[in-house]
Structure formats: structure tokens, C-alpha cells
XYZ file of C-alpha atoms in Angstrom:
233
model
C 10.992 15.454 -34.405
C 10.248 19.152 -34.890
C 8.841 21.117 -31.992
C 6.417 23.068 -34.164
C 4.231 19.991 -34.601
C 3.674 19.569 -30.860
C 1.285 21.327 -28.507
C 2.352 23.687 -25.728
C 2.271 21.866 -22.377
C 2.164 23.179 -18.826
C 4.097 21.735 -15.905
C 1.143 22.506 -13.675
C 2.122 20.462 -10.617
C 5.274 22.460 -10.001
C 3.826 25.835 -10.897
C 6.197 26.003 -13.888
C 4.518 27.206 -17.060
C 5.754 26.488 -20.564
C 3.256 28.126 -22.895
C 3.589 29.107 -26.514
C 2.662 32.549 -27.749
C 0.725 30.879 -30.529
C -1.225 27.629 -30.343
C 0.348 26.603 -33.627
C 3.819 26.309 -32.080
C 5.055 24.459 -29.027
C 6.838 26.341 -26.289
C 10.546 25.639 -25.855
C 11.196 22.631 -23.602
C 11.811 23.468 -19.939
C 15.420 23.837 -18.858
C 17.151 20.843 -17.305
C 17.333 22.483 -13.894
C 13.577 23.116 -13.994
C 12.845 19.430 -14.534
C 15.385 18.385 -11.915
C 13.816 20.748 -9.377
C 10.547 18.771 -9.430
C 10.911 16.064 -6.785
C 8.789 12.934 -6.193
C 5.805 13.513 -3.929
C 6.474 10.274 -2.032
C 9.291 9.314 0.298
C 11.528 6.315 -0.228
C 11.984 6.770 -3.966
C 15.440 5.758 -5.196
C 16.151 7.537 -8.465
C 19.105 9.098 -10.244
C 20.000 12.763 -10.008
C 22.953 14.016 -12.048
C 25.938 15.443 -10.151
C 25.789 19.118 -9.113
C 26.908 21.447 -11.847
C 26.163 19.014 -14.660
C 22.836 20.517 -15.750
C 24.513 22.309 -18.648
C 25.477 18.952 -20.180
C 21.903 17.648 -20.064
C 19.356 18.065 -22.821
C 15.565 18.163 -22.842
C 13.898 16.564 -25.845
C 10.319 16.905 -27.032
C 8.779 13.468 -27.525
C 5.559 11.981 -28.858
C 4.320 8.543 -27.795
C 1.078 7.780 -29.557
C -1.320 10.589 -28.585
C 0.868 11.640 -25.647
C 3.454 14.395 -25.879
C 5.985 15.692 -23.402
C 9.630 16.047 -22.495
C 12.448 13.654 -21.700
C 15.593 14.754 -19.873
C 18.785 12.948 -20.939
C 22.526 13.254 -20.553
C 25.004 13.367 -23.436
C 25.157 9.563 -23.527
C 21.376 9.263 -23.921
C 20.702 8.116 -20.361
C 17.214 9.184 -19.260
C 16.653 10.976 -15.932
C 13.090 12.305 -16.191
C 10.048 12.021 -18.443
C 7.055 14.355 -18.046
C 4.077 13.645 -20.292
C 0.647 14.966 -21.237
C -1.253 11.763 -22.003
C -4.748 13.126 -22.682
C -4.014 16.131 -24.903
C -5.232 18.804 -22.476
C -1.874 20.631 -22.560
C -1.069 19.816 -18.921
C 1.481 17.315 -17.647
C -0.406 14.430 -16.012
C 2.366 11.839 -15.742
C 5.842 12.267 -14.282
C 8.438 9.499 -14.436
C 11.761 9.132 -12.632
C 14.605 6.862 -13.729
C 17.487 4.939 -12.212
C 20.277 3.558 -14.376
C 18.215 4.536 -17.417
C 15.175 2.496 -16.285
C 11.873 3.957 -15.106
C 11.445 3.152 -11.422
C 8.704 5.523 -10.244
C 5.705 7.250 -11.824
C 3.193 9.809 -10.573
C -0.191 10.006 -12.298
C -2.895 12.655 -12.261
C -5.723 10.399 -13.436
C -8.527 12.973 -13.161
C -6.652 15.906 -14.737
C -7.096 18.296 -11.826
C -3.421 19.168 -11.430
C -2.755 16.867 -8.442
C -1.256 13.383 -8.504
C -3.539 10.643 -7.163
C -1.614 7.498 -8.134
C 1.982 6.516 -7.383
C 3.628 3.514 -9.017
C 6.967 1.819 -8.432
C 8.162 -0.063 -11.494
C 10.807 -2.443 -12.818
C 13.692 -2.853 -10.348
C 11.887 -0.656 -7.792
C 9.093 -3.180 -7.217
C 5.369 -3.418 -7.909
C 3.729 -0.991 -5.502
C 0.714 0.935 -6.783
C -0.422 3.498 -4.251
C -3.690 5.435 -4.352
C -4.213 8.887 -2.828
C -7.990 9.283 -2.694
C -8.094 12.789 -1.208
C -4.992 14.003 -3.085
C -3.222 15.289 0.010
C 0.102 13.735 -0.989
C -0.241 10.695 1.302
C -0.972 7.191 0.036
C -4.303 6.005 1.447
C -4.225 2.441 0.148
C -2.402 0.139 -2.220
C -3.978 -1.345 -5.292
C -0.949 -3.622 -5.746
C 1.511 -4.552 -2.995
C 3.717 -7.623 -2.698
C 4.418 -9.352 0.615
C 8.061 -8.312 0.308
C 7.173 -4.658 -0.139
C 4.631 -4.785 2.683
C 7.337 -6.048 5.044
C 9.676 -3.288 3.903
C 7.055 -0.628 4.593
C 6.558 -2.093 8.071
C 10.276 -1.793 8.790
C 10.340 1.751 7.422
C 7.398 2.738 9.611
C 9.033 1.300 12.727
C 12.427 2.808 11.937
C 10.943 6.258 11.346
C 8.351 5.796 14.120
C 5.739 6.973 11.648
C 2.438 5.094 11.649
C 1.289 6.860 8.465
C 3.839 4.797 6.498
C 2.311 1.539 7.732
C -1.357 2.518 7.772
C -2.093 2.080 4.033
C -0.584 -1.420 4.201
C -3.002 -2.573 6.898
C -6.556 -3.777 6.501
C -9.188 -1.120 7.111
C -12.954 -0.948 7.495
C -13.398 -0.166 3.800
C -11.937 -3.579 2.946
C -14.987 -5.370 4.310
C -16.743 -5.083 0.963
C -13.793 -6.255 -1.099
C -13.218 -9.230 1.191
C -16.869 -10.131 1.630
C -17.269 -13.877 1.885
C -13.563 -14.500 2.471
C -13.279 -12.812 5.863
C -16.209 -11.923 8.154
C -16.916 -8.183 8.154
C -16.783 -8.028 11.953
C -13.295 -9.546 11.901
C -12.106 -6.907 9.455
C -13.527 -4.135 11.610
C -11.819 -5.628 14.638
C -8.459 -5.803 12.880
C -8.848 -2.237 11.616
C -8.987 -0.924 15.185
C -5.868 -2.806 16.265
C -3.359 -1.244 13.884
C -2.192 1.767 15.877
C -2.141 0.067 19.325
C -0.091 -2.815 17.955
C 2.240 -0.401 16.174
C 2.823 1.472 19.446
C 3.454 -1.825 21.217
C 5.947 -2.871 18.539
C 7.803 0.429 18.868
C 8.363 -0.329 22.535
C 9.670 -3.814 21.798
C 11.822 -2.698 18.873
C 13.165 0.528 20.344
C 16.618 -0.214 18.874
C 15.329 0.573 15.376
C 16.195 4.073 14.161
C 16.721 6.121 11.026
C 19.801 4.069 10.181
C 17.846 0.785 10.165
C 17.118 -0.666 6.734
C 15.042 -3.531 5.401
C 17.195 -6.171 3.695
C 14.967 -8.963 2.465
C 11.863 -11.037 3.061
C 12.220 -14.809 3.024
C 8.983 -16.613 2.384
C 7.783 -19.892 0.995
C 6.422 -20.489 -2.464
C 2.934 -18.925 -2.803
C -0.046 -21.240 -3.131
C -3.035 -20.931 -5.425
C -6.302 -22.778 -4.852
C -8.558 -22.898 -7.936
C -12.080 -21.676 -7.496
C -13.539 -24.945 -8.766
C -11.606 -27.111 -6.320
C -13.713 -29.641 -4.416
C -14.235 -28.938 -0.701
């Protein structure tokens, strides 16, 4: 695909600009080391980074996927490391993807096109987590999707790092009273919301042997159950 048919795009999140002198021609793709320098906003992201000194063997390709355009960073064998896309044709990158073993495992999304990521998604072999950052301060405020296995892993990570902010978005909060209306009494939700930090502090005391070298291994649970809404009482 020829670059002259694509729009110039800015890597706004990293402060790296790639602008064309004329709107009729796309700017040259960013260098490999520029794309590699842009790190995930969230912790605990396992993704591939090529060995030091190998940037010269990498290539950045201009791509078009439907209405979206952007850049993909590959090695000489075609293995993908990064994909940065402009999905809404405003000439600004609003989606950044990171890969492991050639598979996308993590994506950052700027859903309101203001230059700051507000959604963080783990994909494929990395899990199902879908984190939301409402105030766009770089911290996940809540999860739209979170499996029981991933919730347990975040709990272990929080205890090992002694960082309550890792666990907080996993826990129920006062704002959940509306979403859970009818299933759980609102007063119960408010009560649980106030117990998170005290119980976390208590757990730290009991599990003081956990440290930065502690890692979550697995979560063993039973088969989930589903009760149909039209089931008789």
C-alpha cells in the first residue's frame, strides 16, 4: 500500500508528532525506536520488546483497516510488536496495541479523542480484563469485564506490592448500588464499600510474608452456575 494515499497521523499521547508538509501526502512512518519508546500506561502488562540493538532490523509499515489507518511495527520475519491506529479519521492515534508472540495482548483506547487513554483491555492469552479510567489520570477506576481468576490475581498483586490502589477497582463501591439494584440491598453495598481498605490492611498483617517476588499461579474454582430469569421460585 502506498503511503501517499494515507493521512498524516500524530502520536499525540507520547508527544511525538508525525505530520506531513502537505495534507495530500502522509508523513513518513515513525522510526522503530520511537514506537518502542512508548510504554503501556498500566502495570503488569506482559508484552514483547525486541532485544537491545535490534531496532535497525525492524520495520514500520503503514496500514489501513477499514476506515482506520496507522502503523504496525514488525521484525524481518513479520512478527508484530506494536500497532498504533487512528480509528476515527481525526489524524490522531487513539488506539495503541502491544503484542506477545505475534498476538495482541493489550490495548489502550482513547474513546473520546482528547489525547488521553480512558480504556485498557487485556486480550487473547493475556485474559479478559477491560479497565475504565473515568478521570483519565492513568489509574483504572473500575472494570467493565473481569473474570474471577483475574480478580484473584489482582488481589495477590495488591498484597504483594502492598498497594491498595491495585485492588480497589476490583472491589464493590458505592456507585455499584444502582447497577446491582434488586440483587443486593443498597445499604449492604455501601457497607461493603467502606470495608475494603481496613480489610486490606488486616490482610497485609496476616500475609506479611508476601513481597515483590510473590506471584499468582492459578485460581481453582468450580463450574459456574447460571439461573435463568424465568425459573420458578
